[in-house]
Structures are given as C-alpha cells and as structure tokens.
PDB file of C-alpha atoms in Angstrom:
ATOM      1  CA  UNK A1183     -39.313 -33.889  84.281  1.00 68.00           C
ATOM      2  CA  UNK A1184     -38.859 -36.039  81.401  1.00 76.00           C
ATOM      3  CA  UNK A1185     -40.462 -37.558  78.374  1.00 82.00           C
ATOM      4  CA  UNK A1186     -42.918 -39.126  80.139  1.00 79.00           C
ATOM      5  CA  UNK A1187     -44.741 -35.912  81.358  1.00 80.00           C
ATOM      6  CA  UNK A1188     -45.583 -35.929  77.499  1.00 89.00           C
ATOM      7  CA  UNK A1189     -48.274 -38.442  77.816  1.00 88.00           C
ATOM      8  CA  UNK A1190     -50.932 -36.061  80.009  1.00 86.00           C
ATOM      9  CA  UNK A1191     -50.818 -33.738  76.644  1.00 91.00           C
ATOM     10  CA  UNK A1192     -51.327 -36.729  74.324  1.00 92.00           C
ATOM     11  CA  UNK A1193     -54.004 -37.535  75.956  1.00 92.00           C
ATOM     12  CA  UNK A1194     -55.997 -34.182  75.229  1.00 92.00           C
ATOM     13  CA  UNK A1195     -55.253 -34.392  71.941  1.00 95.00           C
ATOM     14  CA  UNK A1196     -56.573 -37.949  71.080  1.00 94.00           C
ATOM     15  CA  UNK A1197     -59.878 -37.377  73.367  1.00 92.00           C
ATOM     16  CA  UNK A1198     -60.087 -33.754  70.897  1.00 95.00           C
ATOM     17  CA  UNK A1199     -59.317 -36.495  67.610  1.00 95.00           C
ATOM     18  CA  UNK A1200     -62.003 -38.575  68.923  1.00 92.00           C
ATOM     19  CA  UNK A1201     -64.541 -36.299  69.714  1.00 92.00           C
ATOM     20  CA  UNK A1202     -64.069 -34.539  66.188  1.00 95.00           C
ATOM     21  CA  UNK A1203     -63.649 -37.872  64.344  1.00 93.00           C
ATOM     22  CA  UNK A1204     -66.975 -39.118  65.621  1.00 89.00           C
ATOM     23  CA  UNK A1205     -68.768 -36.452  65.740  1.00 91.00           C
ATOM     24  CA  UNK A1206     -67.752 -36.237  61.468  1.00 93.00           C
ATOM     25  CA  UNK A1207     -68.679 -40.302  61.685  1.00 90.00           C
ATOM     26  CA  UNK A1208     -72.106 -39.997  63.345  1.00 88.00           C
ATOM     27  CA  UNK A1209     -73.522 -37.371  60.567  1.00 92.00           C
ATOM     28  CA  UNK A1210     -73.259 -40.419  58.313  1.00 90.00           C
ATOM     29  CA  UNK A1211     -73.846 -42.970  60.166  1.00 86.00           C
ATOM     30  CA  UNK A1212     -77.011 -45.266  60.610  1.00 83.00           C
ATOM     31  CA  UNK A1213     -77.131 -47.364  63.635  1.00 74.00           C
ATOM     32  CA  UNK A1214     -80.405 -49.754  61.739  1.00 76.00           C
ATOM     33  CA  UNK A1215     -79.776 -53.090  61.842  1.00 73.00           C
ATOM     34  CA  UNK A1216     -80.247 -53.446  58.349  1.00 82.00           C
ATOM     35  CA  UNK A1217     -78.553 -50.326  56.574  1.00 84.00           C
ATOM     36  CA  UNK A1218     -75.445 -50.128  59.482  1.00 79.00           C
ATOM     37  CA  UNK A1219     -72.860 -51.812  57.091  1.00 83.00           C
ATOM     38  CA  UNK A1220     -74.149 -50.250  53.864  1.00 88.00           C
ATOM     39  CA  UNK A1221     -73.683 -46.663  55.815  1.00 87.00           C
ATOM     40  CA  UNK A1222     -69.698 -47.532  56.957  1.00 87.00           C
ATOM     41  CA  UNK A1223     -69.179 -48.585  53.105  1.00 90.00           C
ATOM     42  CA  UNK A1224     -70.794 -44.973  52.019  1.00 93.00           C
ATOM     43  CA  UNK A1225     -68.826 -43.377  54.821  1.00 91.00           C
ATOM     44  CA  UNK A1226     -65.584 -44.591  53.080  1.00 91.00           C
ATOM     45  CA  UNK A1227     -66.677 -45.173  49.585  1.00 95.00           C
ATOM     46  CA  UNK A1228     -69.045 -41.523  48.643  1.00 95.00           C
ATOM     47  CA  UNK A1229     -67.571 -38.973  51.979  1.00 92.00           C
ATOM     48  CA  UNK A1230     -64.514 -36.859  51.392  1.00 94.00           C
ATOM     49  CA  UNK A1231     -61.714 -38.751  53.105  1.00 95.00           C
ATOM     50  CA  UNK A1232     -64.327 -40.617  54.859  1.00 93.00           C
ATOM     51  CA  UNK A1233     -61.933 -43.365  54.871  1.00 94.00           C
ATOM     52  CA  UNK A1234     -59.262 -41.374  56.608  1.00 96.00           C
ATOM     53  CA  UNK A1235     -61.904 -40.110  59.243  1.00 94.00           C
ATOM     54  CA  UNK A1236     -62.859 -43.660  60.640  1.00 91.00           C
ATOM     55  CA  UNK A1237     -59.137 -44.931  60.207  1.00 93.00           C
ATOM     56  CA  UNK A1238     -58.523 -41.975  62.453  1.00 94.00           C
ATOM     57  CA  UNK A1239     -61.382 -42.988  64.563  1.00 92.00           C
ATOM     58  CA  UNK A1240     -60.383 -46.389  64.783  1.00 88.00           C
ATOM     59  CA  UNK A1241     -56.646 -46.037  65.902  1.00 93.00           C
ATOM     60  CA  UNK A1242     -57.237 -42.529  67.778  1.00 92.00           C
ATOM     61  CA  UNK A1243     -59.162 -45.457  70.402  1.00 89.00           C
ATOM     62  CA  UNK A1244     -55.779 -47.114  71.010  1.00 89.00           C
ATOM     63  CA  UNK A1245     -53.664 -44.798  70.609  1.00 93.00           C
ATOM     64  CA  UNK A1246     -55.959 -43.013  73.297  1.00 93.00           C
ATOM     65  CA  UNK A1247     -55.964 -46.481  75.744  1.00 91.00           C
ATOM     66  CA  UNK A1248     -52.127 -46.628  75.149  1.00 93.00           C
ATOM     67  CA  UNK A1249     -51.080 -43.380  76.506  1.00 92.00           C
ATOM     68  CA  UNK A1250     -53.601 -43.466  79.164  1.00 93.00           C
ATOM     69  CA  UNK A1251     -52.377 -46.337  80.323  1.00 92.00           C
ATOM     70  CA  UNK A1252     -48.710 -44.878  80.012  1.00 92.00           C
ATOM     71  CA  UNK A1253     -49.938 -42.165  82.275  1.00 92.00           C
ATOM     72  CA  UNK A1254     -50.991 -44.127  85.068  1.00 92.00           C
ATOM     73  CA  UNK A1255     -48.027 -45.873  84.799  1.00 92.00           C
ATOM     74  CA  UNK A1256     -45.864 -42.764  85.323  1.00 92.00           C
ATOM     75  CA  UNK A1257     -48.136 -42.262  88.157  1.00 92.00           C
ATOM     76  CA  UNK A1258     -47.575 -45.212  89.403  1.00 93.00           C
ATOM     77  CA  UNK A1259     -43.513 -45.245  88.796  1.00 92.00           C
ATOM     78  CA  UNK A1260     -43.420 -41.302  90.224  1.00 91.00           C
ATOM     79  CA  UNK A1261     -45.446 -41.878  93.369  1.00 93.00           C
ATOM     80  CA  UNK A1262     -48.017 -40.241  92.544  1.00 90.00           C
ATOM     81  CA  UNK A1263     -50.765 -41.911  94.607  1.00 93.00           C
ATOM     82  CA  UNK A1264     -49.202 -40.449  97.526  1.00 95.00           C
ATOM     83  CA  UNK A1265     -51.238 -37.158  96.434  1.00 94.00           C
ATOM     84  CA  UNK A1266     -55.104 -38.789  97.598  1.00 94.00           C
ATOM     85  CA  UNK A1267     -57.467 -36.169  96.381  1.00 95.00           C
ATOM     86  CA  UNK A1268     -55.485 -36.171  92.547  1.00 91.00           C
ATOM     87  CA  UNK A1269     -54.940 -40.064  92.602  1.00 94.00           C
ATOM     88  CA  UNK A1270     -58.999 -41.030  93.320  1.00 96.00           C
ATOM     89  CA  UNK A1271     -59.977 -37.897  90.609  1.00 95.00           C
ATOM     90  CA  UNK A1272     -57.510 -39.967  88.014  1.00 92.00           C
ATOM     91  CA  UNK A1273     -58.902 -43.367  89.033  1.00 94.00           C
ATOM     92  CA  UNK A1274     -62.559 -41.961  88.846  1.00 96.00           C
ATOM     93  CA  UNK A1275     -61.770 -40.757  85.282  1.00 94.00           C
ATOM     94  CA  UNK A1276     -60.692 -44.064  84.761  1.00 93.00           C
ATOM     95  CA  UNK A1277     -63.060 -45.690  85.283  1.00 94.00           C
ATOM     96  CA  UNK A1278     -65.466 -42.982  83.558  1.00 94.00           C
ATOM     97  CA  UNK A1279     -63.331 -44.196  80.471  1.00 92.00           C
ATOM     98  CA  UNK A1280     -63.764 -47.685  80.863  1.00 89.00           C
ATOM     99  CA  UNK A1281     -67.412 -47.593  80.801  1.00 88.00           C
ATOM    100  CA  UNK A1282     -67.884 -45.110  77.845  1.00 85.00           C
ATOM    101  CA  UNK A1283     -66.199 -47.486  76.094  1.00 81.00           C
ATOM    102  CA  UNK A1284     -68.014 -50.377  77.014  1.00 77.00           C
ATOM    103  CA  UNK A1285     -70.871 -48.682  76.188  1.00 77.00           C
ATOM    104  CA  UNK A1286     -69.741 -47.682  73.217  1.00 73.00           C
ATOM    105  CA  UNK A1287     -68.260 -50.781  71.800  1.00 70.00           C
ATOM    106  CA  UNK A1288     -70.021 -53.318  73.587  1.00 66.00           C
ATOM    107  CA  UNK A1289     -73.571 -52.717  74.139  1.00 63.00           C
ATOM    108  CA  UNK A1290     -74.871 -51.335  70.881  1.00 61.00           C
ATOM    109  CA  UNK A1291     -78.086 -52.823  69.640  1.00 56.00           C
ATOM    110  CA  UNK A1292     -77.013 -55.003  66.405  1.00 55.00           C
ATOM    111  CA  UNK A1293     -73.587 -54.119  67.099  1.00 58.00           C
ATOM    112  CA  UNK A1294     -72.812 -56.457  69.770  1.00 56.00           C
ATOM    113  CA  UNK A1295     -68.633 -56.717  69.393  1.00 58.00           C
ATOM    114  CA  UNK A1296     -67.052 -59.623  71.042  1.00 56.00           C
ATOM    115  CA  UNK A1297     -63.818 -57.615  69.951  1.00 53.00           C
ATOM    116  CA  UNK A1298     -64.266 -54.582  71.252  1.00 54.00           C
ATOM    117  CA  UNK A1299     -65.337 -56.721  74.963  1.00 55.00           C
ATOM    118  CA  UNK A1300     -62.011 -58.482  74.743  1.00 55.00           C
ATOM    119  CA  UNK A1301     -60.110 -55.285  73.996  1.00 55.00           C
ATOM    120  CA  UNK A1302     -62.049 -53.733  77.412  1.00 53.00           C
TER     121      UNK A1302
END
C-alpha cells in the first residue's frame, strides 16, 4: 500500500464538500434568466463567506475530477480490472459522474457553458 490508496478517501471528502457547498449555494441562488448573475454577486457580496462557499464549490469540482481520475489510474497501474464485478461498478460510477456533470454544467436553461462542455 502506498500513497496512492489515499485518493479513494479524497474522493469522499470532496463529493461531502460538494454536496454541502451546493446545497449552502442553492438556498441563494436563482436560476431566472434575468436575476441569475445579480444572485452569484449577492451570494458573494451580502452571504457570510459566501465568497469562500462558491470558491469552495468551484475548485472542490476539480479537485474532485483530479483525484478521481488519479484513482482510476491506480486502478489501472495496480491491475485492478482483473477484479470484473468491482472494475464495471467503478466504470458505472464513472460514468454516473460524467453525466451529473454534464447536466449540471452544460445543460442549464440560460446557463449554457461552453466551458464547463470543454472541461467534460
């Protein structure tokens, strides 16, 4: 076992961040066209570390993509497809990742983010 076990744990932790962190940012939040930018300024102007909460949000999401993807490559590097049943569970949750955050990022109404589709 080495450092690279870590990255399983780190995980957990940023989905927890994330899940807390938006959960904190949708209170707030107003997804109308018209008053969407005006409610991200109040979130980090008029909320109690407001600021801190979508900075958090914001590079908890990479951080969260970069150790995932660290994981699977210690899969990878370990062997660990050999086990089937563990290997197609991890590639199912995968892709259960990649599409919550396509549909988070990407299909939106009036949120439409050509950045967030070339970060997916």
């Amino acid at each position: 076992i080495s450092s690279w076990w870590n990255f399983g744990s780190l995980l957990g932790i940023c989905l927890i961040l994330q899940i807390l962190t938006g959960l904190f940012l949708a209170m707030h939040y107003t997804s109308d066209t018209t008053t969407a930018f005006s409610s991200v300024t109040h979130i980090c102007r008029d909320v109690n570390y407001g600021w801190v909460i979508r900075y958090l949000h914001a590079n908890g999401a990479s951080m969260f993509f970069i150790c995932l993807f660290i994981h699977v490559g210690r899969g990878l590097y370990y062997g660990s497809y050999m086990f089937l049943e563990t290997w197609n569970i991890g590639v199912v949750l995968l892709f259960t990742v990649m599409a919550t955050a396509f549909m988070g990022y990407v299909l939106p109404w009036g949120q439409m983010s050509f950045w967030g589709a070339t970060v997916i």
